[in-house]
mmCIF file of C-alpha atoms in Angstrom:
data_model
loop_
_atom_site.group_PDB
_atom_site.id
_atom_site.type_symbol
_atom_site.label_atom_id
_atom_site.label_comp_id
_atom_site.label_asym_id
_atom_site.label_seq_id
_atom_site.Cartn_x
_atom_site.Cartn_y
_atom_site.Cartn_z
ATOM 1 C CA MET A 1 0.000 0.000 0.000
ATOM 2 C CA ILE A 2 1.477 3.389 -1.001
ATOM 3 C CA LEU A 3 0.107 6.657 0.331
ATOM 4 C CA THR A 4 1.474 10.081 -0.498
ATOM 5 C CA ALA A 5 0.299 13.656 -0.340
ATOM 6 C CA ASP A 6 3.502 15.070 -1.848
ATOM 7 C CA PRO A 7 2.588 16.826 -5.122
ATOM 8 C CA ASN A 8 6.153 16.300 -6.387
ATOM 9 C CA ILE A 9 5.823 12.521 -6.351
ATOM 10 C CA ARG A 10 4.505 11.049 -9.559
ATOM 11 C CA PHE A 11 3.594 7.417 -10.061
ATOM 12 C CA GLU A 12 4.425 7.356 -13.734
ATOM 13 C CA ASN A 13 5.695 3.789 -13.581
ATOM 14 C CA LEU A 14 2.269 2.795 -12.207
ATOM 15 C CA GLY A 15 0.359 4.947 -14.665
ATOM 16 C CA LEU A 16 -0.766 7.438 -11.999
ATOM 17 C CA ALA A 17 -0.252 11.193 -12.238
ATOM 18 C CA ALA A 18 -0.903 13.994 -9.750
ATOM 19 C CA LEU A 19 -4.239 15.692 -10.413
ATOM 20 C CA ASN A 20 -3.912 18.481 -7.886
ATOM 21 C CA ARG A 21 -1.683 19.524 -5.008
ATOM 22 C CA LYS A 22 -4.023 18.255 -2.270
ATOM 23 C CA SER A 23 -4.650 14.800 -3.672
ATOM 24 C CA ALA A 24 -3.544 11.670 -1.879
ATOM 25 C CA TYR A 25 -3.141 8.449 -3.803
ATOM 26 C CA LEU A 26 -3.761 5.007 -2.506
ATOM 27 C CA VAL A 27 -2.485 2.020 -4.433
ATOM 28 C CA GLN A 28 -3.579 -1.329 -3.066
ATOM 29 C CA CYS A 29 -3.132 -4.843 -4.358
ATOM 30 C CA GLU A 30 -6.113 -7.155 -4.438
ATOM 31 C CA LEU A 31 -6.107 -9.617 -1.555
ATOM 32 C CA PRO A 32 -6.603 -13.349 -2.042
ATOM 33 C CA CYS A 33 -10.186 -14.487 -1.304
ATOM 34 C CA TYR A 34 -9.195 -16.032 2.041
ATOM 35 C CA MET A 35 -7.604 -12.814 3.381
ATOM 36 C CA THR A 36 -9.312 -9.841 5.054
ATOM 37 C CA GLY A 37 -6.346 -7.483 5.345
ATOM 38 C CA LYS A 38 -7.070 -6.908 9.061
ATOM 39 C CA THR A 39 -3.635 -7.853 10.388
ATOM 40 C CA PRO A 40 -0.234 -7.430 8.701
ATOM 41 C CA LEU A 41 1.558 -10.693 8.001
ATOM 42 C CA PRO A 42 5.198 -11.447 8.814
ATOM 43 C CA LYS A 43 7.393 -10.940 5.746
ATOM 44 C CA ASP A 44 8.053 -14.682 5.408
ATOM 45 C CA VAL A 45 4.318 -15.540 5.190
ATOM 46 C CA ILE A 46 3.379 -14.924 1.567
ATOM 47 C CA PRO A 47 -0.227 -15.837 0.740
ATOM 48 C CA PRO A 48 -0.324 -17.888 -2.469
ATOM 49 C CA LYS A 49 -2.311 -15.987 -5.097
ATOM 50 C CA ASP A 50 -3.318 -19.090 -7.077
ATOM 51 C CA VAL A 51 -5.247 -20.689 -4.190
ATOM 52 C CA THR A 52 -9.016 -20.190 -4.535
ATOM 53 C CA CYS A 53 -11.886 -20.333 -2.034
ATOM 54 C CA LEU A 54 -14.808 -22.705 -1.689
ATOM 55 C CA ASP A 55 -18.203 -21.995 -0.132
ATOM 56 C CA THR A 56 -17.552 -24.155 2.944
ATOM 57 C CA LYS A 57 -15.712 -23.041 6.098
ATOM 58 C CA ILE A 58 -12.849 -24.887 7.783
ATOM 59 C CA PHE A 59 -12.290 -22.708 10.876
ATOM 60 C CA LEU A 60 -14.914 -20.200 12.005
ATOM 61 C CA ASP A 61 -14.866 -17.609 9.208
ATOM 62 C CA ILE A 62 -12.036 -19.083 7.129
ATOM 63 C CA PRO A 63 -13.150 -20.666 3.852
ATOM 64 C CA ASP A 64 -11.912 -24.015 2.653
ATOM 65 C CA VAL A 65 -9.287 -23.394 -0.027
ATOM 66 C CA THR A 66 -8.323 -25.341 -3.121
ATOM 67 C CA ILE A 67 -5.607 -25.644 -5.748
ATOM 68 C CA ASP A 68 -4.705 -28.291 -8.343
ATOM 69 C CA GLY A 69 -7.909 -30.226 -7.574
ATOM 70 C CA LYS A 70 -6.980 -30.626 -3.885
ATOM 71 C CA LYS A 71 -8.876 -29.045 -0.972
ATOM 72 C CA TYR A 72 -7.407 -28.070 2.382
ATOM 73 C CA SER A 73 -10.219 -29.964 4.129
ATOM 74 C CA GLU A 74 -8.917 -33.185 2.522
ATOM 75 C CA ILE A 75 -5.528 -32.779 4.227
ATOM 76 C CA ASP A 76 -6.561 -30.879 7.380
ATOM 77 C CA PHE A 77 -4.624 -32.226 10.366
ATOM 78 C CA LYS A 78 -7.591 -31.562 12.694
ATOM 79 C CA THR A 79 -10.121 -33.661 10.773
ATOM 80 C CA GLN A 80 -7.973 -36.138 8.844
ATOM 81 C CA GLY A 81 -5.437 -36.902 11.562
ATOM 82 C CA LYS A 82 -7.751 -38.535 14.067
ATOM 83 C CA ASP A 83 -5.866 -39.842 17.117
ATOM 84 C CA LEU A 84 -2.679 -38.102 15.925
ATOM 85 C CA THR A 85 -0.972 -34.949 17.105
ATOM 86 C CA PRO A 86 -0.326 -32.333 14.388
ATOM 87 C CA ALA A 87 3.292 -33.544 14.314
ATOM 88 C CA GLY A 88 2.216 -37.179 14.047
ATOM 89 C CA TYR A 89 -0.112 -36.299 11.187
ATOM 90 C CA ALA A 90 2.652 -34.349 9.432
ATOM 91 C CA LEU A 91 5.090 -37.252 9.738
ATOM 92 C CA ALA A 92 2.520 -39.823 8.598
ATOM 93 C CA THR A 93 1.153 -37.765 5.712
ATOM 94 C CA PHE A 94 3.854 -35.475 4.331
ATOM 95 C CA THR A 95 7.244 -37.193 4.670
ATOM 96 C CA ALA A 96 9.058 -36.935 1.315
ATOM 97 C CA GLY A 97 9.245 -40.058 -0.814
ATOM 98 C CA GLY A 98 6.778 -42.582 -2.186
ATOM 99 C CA ASP A 99 3.575 -40.815 -3.230
ATOM 100 C CA ASN A 100 4.823 -37.541 -1.739
ATOM 101 C CA THR A 101 6.477 -35.962 -4.752
ATOM 102 C CA ALA A 102 7.783 -32.409 -4.904
ATOM 103 C CA GLU A 103 4.592 -31.518 -6.806
ATOM 104 C CA SER A 104 2.144 -33.030 -4.291
ATOM 105 C CA LEU A 105 4.080 -31.533 -1.382
ATOM 106 C CA GLY A 106 4.025 -28.162 -3.186
ATOM 107 C CA THR A 107 0.233 -28.352 -3.453
ATOM 108 C CA ALA A 108 -0.083 -29.222 0.252
ATOM 109 C CA ASN A 109 2.337 -26.412 1.094
ATOM 110 C CA LYS A 110 0.279 -23.818 -0.776
ATOM 111 C CA LEU A 111 -2.909 -24.946 0.986
ATOM 112 C CA TYR A 112 -1.302 -24.886 4.440
ATOM 113 C CA THR A 113 0.393 -21.541 3.750
ATOM 114 C CA ALA A 114 -2.943 -20.041 2.662
ATOM 115 C CA VAL A 115 -4.640 -21.212 5.864
ATOM 116 C CA ASN A 116 -1.616 -20.075 7.919
ATOM 117 C CA ALA A 117 -1.957 -16.600 6.366
ATOM 118 C CA ALA A 118 -5.740 -16.568 6.901
ATOM 119 C CA LEU A 119 -5.371 -17.485 10.589
ATOM 120 C CA ARG A 120 -2.716 -14.791 11.128
ATOM 121 C CA ASP A 121 -4.814 -12.280 9.181
ATOM 122 C CA ARG A 122 -7.703 -12.823 11.602
ATOM 123 C CA GLY A 123 -5.510 -12.926 14.707
ATOM 124 C CA ASN A 124 -6.525 -16.534 15.412
ATOM 125 C CA ARG A 125 -3.559 -17.896 17.340
ATOM 126 C CA SER A 126 -5.276 -20.896 18.969
ATOM 127 C CA ILE A 127 -4.992 -23.154 15.920
ATOM 128 C CA LEU A 128 -2.000 -21.387 14.361
ATOM 129 C CA HIS A 129 0.692 -22.969 16.548
ATOM 130 C CA GLN A 130 -0.568 -26.459 15.714
ATOM 131 C CA LEU A 131 -0.859 -25.659 12.009
ATOM 132 C CA LYS A 132 2.670 -24.193 11.880
ATOM 133 C CA VAL A 133 4.138 -27.571 12.874
ATOM 134 C CA VAL A 134 2.552 -29.156 9.799
ATOM 135 C CA ASP A 135 3.274 -26.171 7.524
ATOM 136 C CA PHE A 136 6.987 -25.963 8.418
ATOM 137 C CA PHE A 137 7.359 -29.736 8.155
ATOM 138 C CA ILE A 138 5.894 -29.723 4.646
ATOM 139 C CA GLY A 139 8.368 -26.951 3.745
ATOM 140 C CA SER A 140 11.233 -29.078 5.075
ATOM 141 C CA GLN A 141 10.113 -32.023 2.966
ATOM 142 C CA ILE A 142 9.890 -29.940 -0.204
ATOM 143 C CA ALA A 143 13.466 -28.841 0.476
ATOM 144 C CA ALA A 144 14.449 -32.486 1.107
ATOM 145 C CA THR A 145 13.336 -33.373 -2.440
ATOM 146 C CA GLN A 146 15.876 -30.818 -3.730
ATOM 147 C CA GLY A 147 18.873 -32.699 -2.329
ATOM 148 C CA PRO A 148 21.948 -30.677 -1.317
ATOM 149 C CA GLU A 149 20.480 -27.546 -2.970
ATOM 150 C CA GLY A 150 17.603 -27.603 -0.465
ATOM 151 C CA LYS A 151 19.772 -28.240 2.605
ATOM 152 C CA LYS A 152 19.606 -24.714 4.060
ATOM 153 C CA LYS A 153 15.801 -24.489 3.706
ATOM 154 C CA GLN A 154 15.344 -27.993 5.054
ATOM 155 C CA ILE A 155 17.392 -27.210 8.164
ATOM 156 C CA ARG A 156 15.585 -23.892 8.692
ATOM 157 C CA ASN A 157 12.132 -25.491 8.379
ATOM 158 C CA LEU A 158 12.991 -28.473 10.584
ATOM 159 C CA ASN A 159 14.277 -26.081 13.262
ATOM 160 C CA LYS A 160 11.002 -24.144 13.022
ATOM 161 C CA THR A 161 9.032 -27.403 13.190
ATOM 162 C CA ILE A 162 10.849 -28.381 16.389
ATOM 163 C CA LYS A 163 10.464 -24.872 17.858
ATOM 164 C CA ASN A 164 6.672 -24.974 17.335
ATOM 165 C CA CYS A 165 6.334 -28.575 18.483
ATOM 166 C CA GLY A 166 4.904 -27.834 21.932
ATOM 167 C CA HIS A 167 2.492 -30.779 21.916
ATOM 168 C CA CYS A 168 4.793 -33.275 20.228
ATOM 169 C CA THR A 169 5.467 -36.628 21.780
ATOM 170 C CA ALA A 170 9.070 -37.470 22.655
ATOM 171 C CA GLU A 171 9.100 -39.911 19.723
ATOM 172 C CA GLU A 172 7.891 -37.261 17.236
ATOM 173 C CA ARG A 173 10.409 -34.723 18.507
ATOM 174 C CA GLN A 174 13.162 -37.342 18.138
ATOM 175 C CA LYS A 175 12.103 -38.097 14.542
ATOM 176 C CA PHE A 176 12.335 -34.386 13.693
ATOM 177 C CA GLN A 177 15.721 -34.182 15.433
ATOM 178 C CA ASP A 178 16.966 -37.236 13.498
ATOM 179 C CA MET A 179 15.832 -35.635 10.214
ATOM 180 C CA LEU A 180 17.637 -32.425 11.202
ATOM 181 C CA THR A 181 20.852 -34.297 12.036
ATOM 182 C CA LYS A 182 20.683 -36.107 8.683
ATOM 183 C CA ALA A 183 20.074 -32.828 6.795
ATOM 184 C CA GLU A 184 22.992 -31.127 8.548
ATOM 185 C CA ALA A 185 25.268 -33.993 7.453
ATOM 186 C CA LEU A 186 24.459 -33.497 3.733
#
């Protein structure tokens, strides 16, 4: 968002020109359908623009989101991971390899990032900490599919997974730690 009342500033590169000395210009980008714009997001949370909304809700006022024929509600740790912690669901569902290709993990990542952004946008922290465990883990697994080139991102995301793993079991925490140790050795 750009706001200026300075008559000497011209937005020629945006196709805007000053009309009079007292005018103020507001340039705003269109928000994704799942965002309200109520709360600024951290710079590392970038809402995916290609994720679209459905008519159903997943959390209070947050719509279910979809991309590439996949819906968030189909991979939601709260409804699909019965009897599992968020970390347990992440490990069971999104560990790289087998059916979890870079493409399928990328789709899951976009859906989780969209919901992460929507929760932050609405100030809903109660579910956010649980969701971040899954979101960061998916990011680490995407990086794992990139081999040595993804090492730095994998380590960063595994560290963030562990940091947010407040309700992890000792076994889950150890699995994340083992993955981190292996990534650091690459």
